[in-house]
Amino acid sequence: MYQPSQTRYDSMKYKSCGKSGLKLPAVSLGLWHNFGDTADYENMKRLLFTAFDHGITHFDLANNYGPAPGSAELHFGRILKEDLAPYRDELLISTKAGYEMWPGPYGNWGSRKYLLASLDQSLRRMKLDYVDIFYHHRMDPDTPLEESMGALAQAVKSGKALYAGLSNYDGETMIKACRILEDLRCPFVLNQNAYNILNRTIERNGLKQAALEKGKGIIAFKPLEQGLLTDRYLNGIPEDSRIRTDGRFLHEDALTDAKLTVIRQLNDLAAERGETLACMALKWVMKDDAVTGVLIGASRPEQILENLKALEGAPLSAEELKKIDELVQPLLA
Ligand SMILES: NC(=O)c1ccc[n+]([C@@H]2O[C@H](COP(=O)([O-])OP(=O)(O)OC[C@H]3O[C@@H](n4cnc5c(N)ncnc54)[C@H](OP(=O)(O)O)[C@@H]3O)[C@@H](O)[C@H]2O)c1
């Protein structure tokens, strides 16, 4: 039986989601990859236990994480039941709905019918009474925002979720959604969006500014751009890397010569600071007042330990931040 480390809360930092009372660890772990049917069950346990042993209290899932869709929630539910059940109140567990989950018109996007049925399915897979955060996974141009937000509010009112979240929303739509959720007295606390040195979408689509203005948190997903912002691909594509072992969402052609050149320059800058590129890339995301925490993925426990070093040492100086912007400018244009 797993016994968590007694020192698990000694070094992690926790920050409130915007103006809410809910605190996120500076680093959270996502189960998008490495928790599906093709992954090793014992490794899943090692990943979760390593994370929790170091104060990573937040595990992020979605209905469709796998492969097969749903299997990450199933495996997570089994580990929860077998090993983590005594610690349920120490854990923050999130799931989402918004992408295709089952065939037909009711298994995708943002209808009340889909969102509430999907949450019930997620709870059954994870063997949970409630999740801590239930997200709408993406904006739905064809469903009235009032309907999707009404479903999130219903999820909270029914006790199946404690808080509501929005993922992949832009600033303007988030503000509209926020007003509806306020009217419904629904505790919407957190946005989940991609943000890293190479992906500045939330600076351009208003989400970052809007979250600050509305007092909402941001958890930054893909902070390492799926592994590109690490030393993983500096000398070719390793056989055990995400590009080779999975490749559903990260293809070899993402590694252009231009990108690789910039990644190598970033790696040199990190080396000058005496840290890895992964560490520097996470510090870059964490520097921001608008960001509550980073949401990493990992294929092995050592990566989690390496990434936690981003909590130590000097933050990036103004000069280093400027240098990073100059290096990546050609890729952002
Ligand atoms: N809401 C959304 O629409 C959405 C979309 C995407 C992701 N997310 C969430 O964000 C989470 C994280 O996404 P992500 O996995 O793409 O994040 P990421 O942290 O950018 O990438 C994780 C991958 O980078 C590599 N890696 C991590 N640490 C490393 C290190 N120290 N050195 C070398 N390589 C390292 C590993 O890949 P290898 O396999 O190559 O080792 C790892 O699986 C997901 O699990 C999910 O919860 C949400």
GROMACS .gro file of N, CA and C in nm, residues 40-105:
model
  198
   40ASP      N    1   0.198   0.195  -1.954
   40ASP     CA    2   0.230   0.096  -1.851
   40ASP      C    3   0.166   0.136  -1.717
   41TYR      N    4   0.086   0.048  -1.661
   41TYR     CA    5   0.009   0.080  -1.540
   41TYR      C    6   0.100   0.112  -1.421
   42GLU      N    7   0.208   0.034  -1.408
   42GLU     CA    8   0.299   0.060  -1.295
   42GLU      C    9   0.365   0.197  -1.308
   43ASN      N   10   0.393   0.235  -1.433
   43ASN     CA   11   0.453   0.368  -1.454
   43ASN      C   12   0.353   0.479  -1.419
   44MET      N   13   0.225   0.455  -1.450
   44MET     CA   14   0.123   0.555  -1.412
   44MET      C   15   0.127   0.577  -1.260
   45LYS      N   16   0.136   0.467  -1.187
   45LYS     CA   17   0.140   0.479  -1.041
   45LYS      C   18   0.263   0.558  -0.997
   46ARG      N   19   0.377   0.524  -1.057
   46ARG     CA   20   0.500   0.594  -1.018
   46ARG      C   21   0.488   0.744  -1.046
   47LEU      N   22   0.427   0.778  -1.159
   47LEU     CA   23   0.411   0.920  -1.193
   47LEU      C   24   0.325   0.992  -1.089
   48LEU      N   25   0.210   0.930  -1.058
   48LEU     CA   26   0.117   0.995  -0.964
   48LEU      C   27   0.177   1.003  -0.824
   49PHE      N   28   0.242   0.897  -0.780
   49PHE     CA   29   0.298   0.896  -0.644
   49PHE      C   30   0.415   0.995  -0.632
   50THR      N   31   0.500   0.998  -0.737
   50THR     CA   32   0.612   1.094  -0.735
   50THR      C   33   0.558   1.236  -0.724
   51ALA      N   34   0.454   1.261  -0.804
   51ALA     CA   35   0.394   1.396  -0.802
   51ALA      C   36   0.340   1.428  -0.662
   52PHE      N   37   0.257   1.341  -0.609
   52PHE     CA   38   0.193   1.369  -0.479
   52PHE      C   39   0.297   1.379  -0.367
   53ASP      N   40   0.401   1.295  -0.377
   53ASP     CA   41   0.508   1.299  -0.275
   53ASP      C   42   0.578   1.434  -0.269
   54HIS      N   43   0.564   1.512  -0.379
   54HIS     CA   44   0.631   1.642  -0.384
   54HIS      C   45   0.531   1.757  -0.385
   55GLY      N   46   0.412   1.732  -0.337
   55GLY     CA   47   0.316   1.841  -0.319
   55GLY      C   48   0.233   1.874  -0.441
   56ILE      N   49   0.246   1.793  -0.547
   56ILE     CA   50   0.158   1.814  -0.663
   56ILE      C   51   0.023   1.753  -0.628
   57THR      N   52  -0.068   1.840  -0.589
   57THR     CA   53  -0.198   1.793  -0.539
   57THR      C   54  -0.303   1.789  -0.649
   58HIS      N   55  -0.268   1.845  -0.765
   58HIS     CA   56  -0.369   1.859  -0.870
   58HIS      C   57  -0.340   1.768  -0.989
   59PHE      N   58  -0.438   1.682  -1.021
   59PHE     CA   59  -0.430   1.595  -1.138
   59PHE      C   60  -0.542   1.632  -1.235
   60ASP      N   61  -0.502   1.654  -1.360
   60ASP     CA   62  -0.598   1.703  -1.460
   60ASP      C   63  -0.630   1.596  -1.562
   61LEU      N   64  -0.760   1.572  -1.581
   61LEU     CA   65  -0.805   1.473  -1.679
   61LEU      C   66  -0.908   1.536  -1.773
   62ALA      N   67  -0.953   1.454  -1.870
   62ALA     CA   68  -1.066   1.493  -1.954
   62ALA      C   69  -1.135   1.363  -1.995
   63ASN      N   70  -1.261   1.375  -2.033
   63ASN     CA   71  -1.336   1.256  -2.073
   63ASN      C   72  -1.262   1.175  -2.180
   64ASN      N   73  -1.197   1.248  -2.275
   64ASN     CA   74  -1.142   1.179  -2.393
   64ASN      C   75  -0.996   1.139  -2.379
   65TYR      N   76  -0.931   1.160  -2.264
   65TYR     CA   77  -0.789   1.123  -2.255
   65TYR      C   78  -0.774   0.971  -2.262
   66GLY      N   79  -0.675   0.931  -2.341
   66GLY     CA   80  -0.651   0.789  -2.364
   66GLY      C   81  -0.520   0.770  -2.435
   67PRO      N   82  -0.514   0.692  -2.540
   67PRO     CA   83  -0.621   0.614  -2.601
   67PRO      C   84  -0.646   0.487  -2.519
   68ALA      N   85  -0.767   0.430  -2.530
   68ALA     CA   86  -0.890   0.477  -2.592
   68ALA      C   87  -0.951   0.590  -2.509
   69PRO      N   88  -1.035   0.676  -2.570
   69PRO     CA   89  -1.100   0.780  -2.492
   69PRO      C   90  -1.165   0.722  -2.367
   70GLY      N   91  -1.142   0.787  -2.254
   70GLY     CA   92  -1.199   0.736  -2.128
   70GLY      C   93  -1.103   0.651  -2.049
   71SER      N   94  -1.000   0.599  -2.114
   71SER     CA   95  -0.915   0.502  -2.043
   71SER      C   96  -0.826   0.569  -1.938
   72ALA      N   97  -0.787   0.695  -1.961
   72ALA     CA   98  -0.706   0.762  -1.858
   72ALA      C   99  -0.788   0.777  -1.730
   73GLU      N  100  -0.916   0.812  -1.743
   73GLU     CA  101  -1.001   0.823  -1.624
   73GLU      C  102  -1.019   0.686  -1.557
   74LEU      N  103  -1.031   0.583  -1.639
   74LEU     CA  104  -1.045   0.448  -1.580
   74LEU      C  105  -0.922   0.410  -1.500
   75HIS      N  106  -0.804   0.430  -1.559
   75HIS     CA  107  -0.681   0.392  -1.488
   75HIS      C  108  -0.660   0.478  -1.364
   76PHE      N  109  -0.687   0.608  -1.381
   76PHE     CA  110  -0.673   0.697  -1.266
   76PHE      C  111  -0.769   0.654  -1.154
   77GLY      N  112  -0.892   0.621  -1.191
   77GLY     CA  113  -0.991   0.577  -1.091
   77GLY      C  114  -0.945   0.453  -1.015
   78ARG      N  115  -0.882   0.363  -1.089
   78ARG     CA  116  -0.833   0.240  -1.024
   78ARG      C  117  -0.722   0.271  -0.924
   79ILE      N  118  -0.630   0.359  -0.965
   79ILE     CA  119  -0.519   0.394  -0.874
   79ILE      C  120  -0.571   0.472  -0.753
   80LEU      N  121  -0.670   0.558  -0.780
   80LEU     CA  122  -0.732   0.632  -0.669
   80LEU      C  123  -0.789   0.535  -0.567
   81LYS      N  124  -0.864   0.440  -0.619
   81LYS     CA  125  -0.933   0.346  -0.530
   81LYS      C  126  -0.833   0.260  -0.452
   82GLU      N  127  -0.730   0.212  -0.524
   82GLU     CA  128  -0.636   0.119  -0.461
   82GLU      C  129  -0.537   0.188  -0.367
   83ASP      N  130  -0.497   0.312  -0.404
   83ASP     CA  131  -0.386   0.372  -0.329
   83ASP      C  132  -0.409   0.513  -0.277
   84LEU      N  133  -0.491   0.590  -0.346
   84LEU     CA  134  -0.500   0.731  -0.309
   84LEU      C  135  -0.628   0.768  -0.236
   85ALA      N  136  -0.720   0.672  -0.222
   85ALA     CA  137  -0.850   0.703  -0.160
   85ALA      C  138  -0.838   0.773  -0.025
   86PRO      N  139  -0.744   0.732   0.063
   86PRO     CA  140  -0.736   0.800   0.193
   86PRO      C  141  -0.700   0.949   0.180
   87TYR      N  142  -0.650   0.988   0.063
   87TYR     CA  143  -0.602   1.125   0.047
   87TYR      C  144  -0.693   1.209  -0.043
   88ARG      N  145  -0.816   1.161  -0.067
   88ARG     CA  146  -0.905   1.232  -0.160
   88ARG      C  147  -0.920   1.380  -0.125
   89ASP      N  148  -0.927   1.413   0.003
   89ASP     CA  149  -0.947   1.554   0.040
   89ASP      C  150  -0.819   1.637   0.027
   90GLU      N  151  -0.708   1.571  -0.001
   90GLU     CA  152  -0.584   1.644  -0.027
   90GLU      C  153  -0.564   1.666  -0.177
   91LEU      N  154  -0.654   1.609  -0.256
   91LEU     CA  155  -0.634   1.611  -0.402
   91LEU      C  156  -0.735   1.701  -0.472
   92LEU      N  157  -0.688   1.763  -0.579
   92LEU     CA  158  -0.774   1.844  -0.664
   92LEU      C  159  -0.781   1.773  -0.799
   93ILE      N  160  -0.898   1.722  -0.831
   93ILE     CA  161  -0.912   1.641  -0.952
   93ILE      C  162  -1.006   1.713  -1.049
   94SER      N  163  -0.957   1.730  -1.171
   94SER     CA  164  -1.042   1.799  -1.270
   94SER      C  165  -1.069   1.708  -1.389
   95THR      N  166  -1.184   1.731  -1.451
   95THR     CA  167  -1.209   1.669  -1.580
   95THR      C  168  -1.283   1.769  -1.668
   96LYS      N  169  -1.303   1.728  -1.795
   96LYS     CA  170  -1.357   1.822  -1.893
   96LYS      C  171  -1.446   1.748  -1.993
   97ALA      N  172  -1.527   1.825  -2.062
   97ALA     CA  173  -1.600   1.773  -2.178
   97ALA      C  174  -1.611   1.884  -2.280
   98GLY      N  175  -1.604   1.848  -2.406
   98GLY     CA  176  -1.611   1.949  -2.512
   98GLY      C  177  -1.564   1.895  -2.646
   99TYR      N  178  -1.483   1.789  -2.643
   99TYR     CA  179  -1.439   1.725  -2.767
   99TYR      C  180  -1.518   1.595  -2.787
  100GLU      N  181  -1.503   1.539  -2.907
  100GLU     CA  182  -1.582   1.420  -2.942
  100GLU      C  183  -1.555   1.306  -2.844
  101MET      N  184  -1.664   1.251  -2.789
  101MET     CA  185  -1.648   1.143  -2.691
  101MET      C  186  -1.728   1.020  -2.731
  102TRP      N  187  -1.846   1.038  -2.785
  102TRP     CA  188  -1.921   0.924  -2.835
  102TRP      C  189  -1.996   0.964  -2.961
  103PRO      N  190  -2.038   0.865  -3.042
  103PRO     CA  191  -2.097   0.897  -3.172
  103PRO      C  192  -2.233   0.965  -3.161
  104GLY      N  193  -2.270   1.031  -3.270
  104GLY     CA  194  -2.401   1.095  -3.274
  104GLY      C  195  -2.395   1.239  -3.230
  105PRO      N  196  -2.510   1.305  -3.230
  105PRO     CA  197  -2.513   1.450  -3.205
  105PRO      C  198  -2.498   1.492  -3.059
   0.00000   0.00000   0.00000
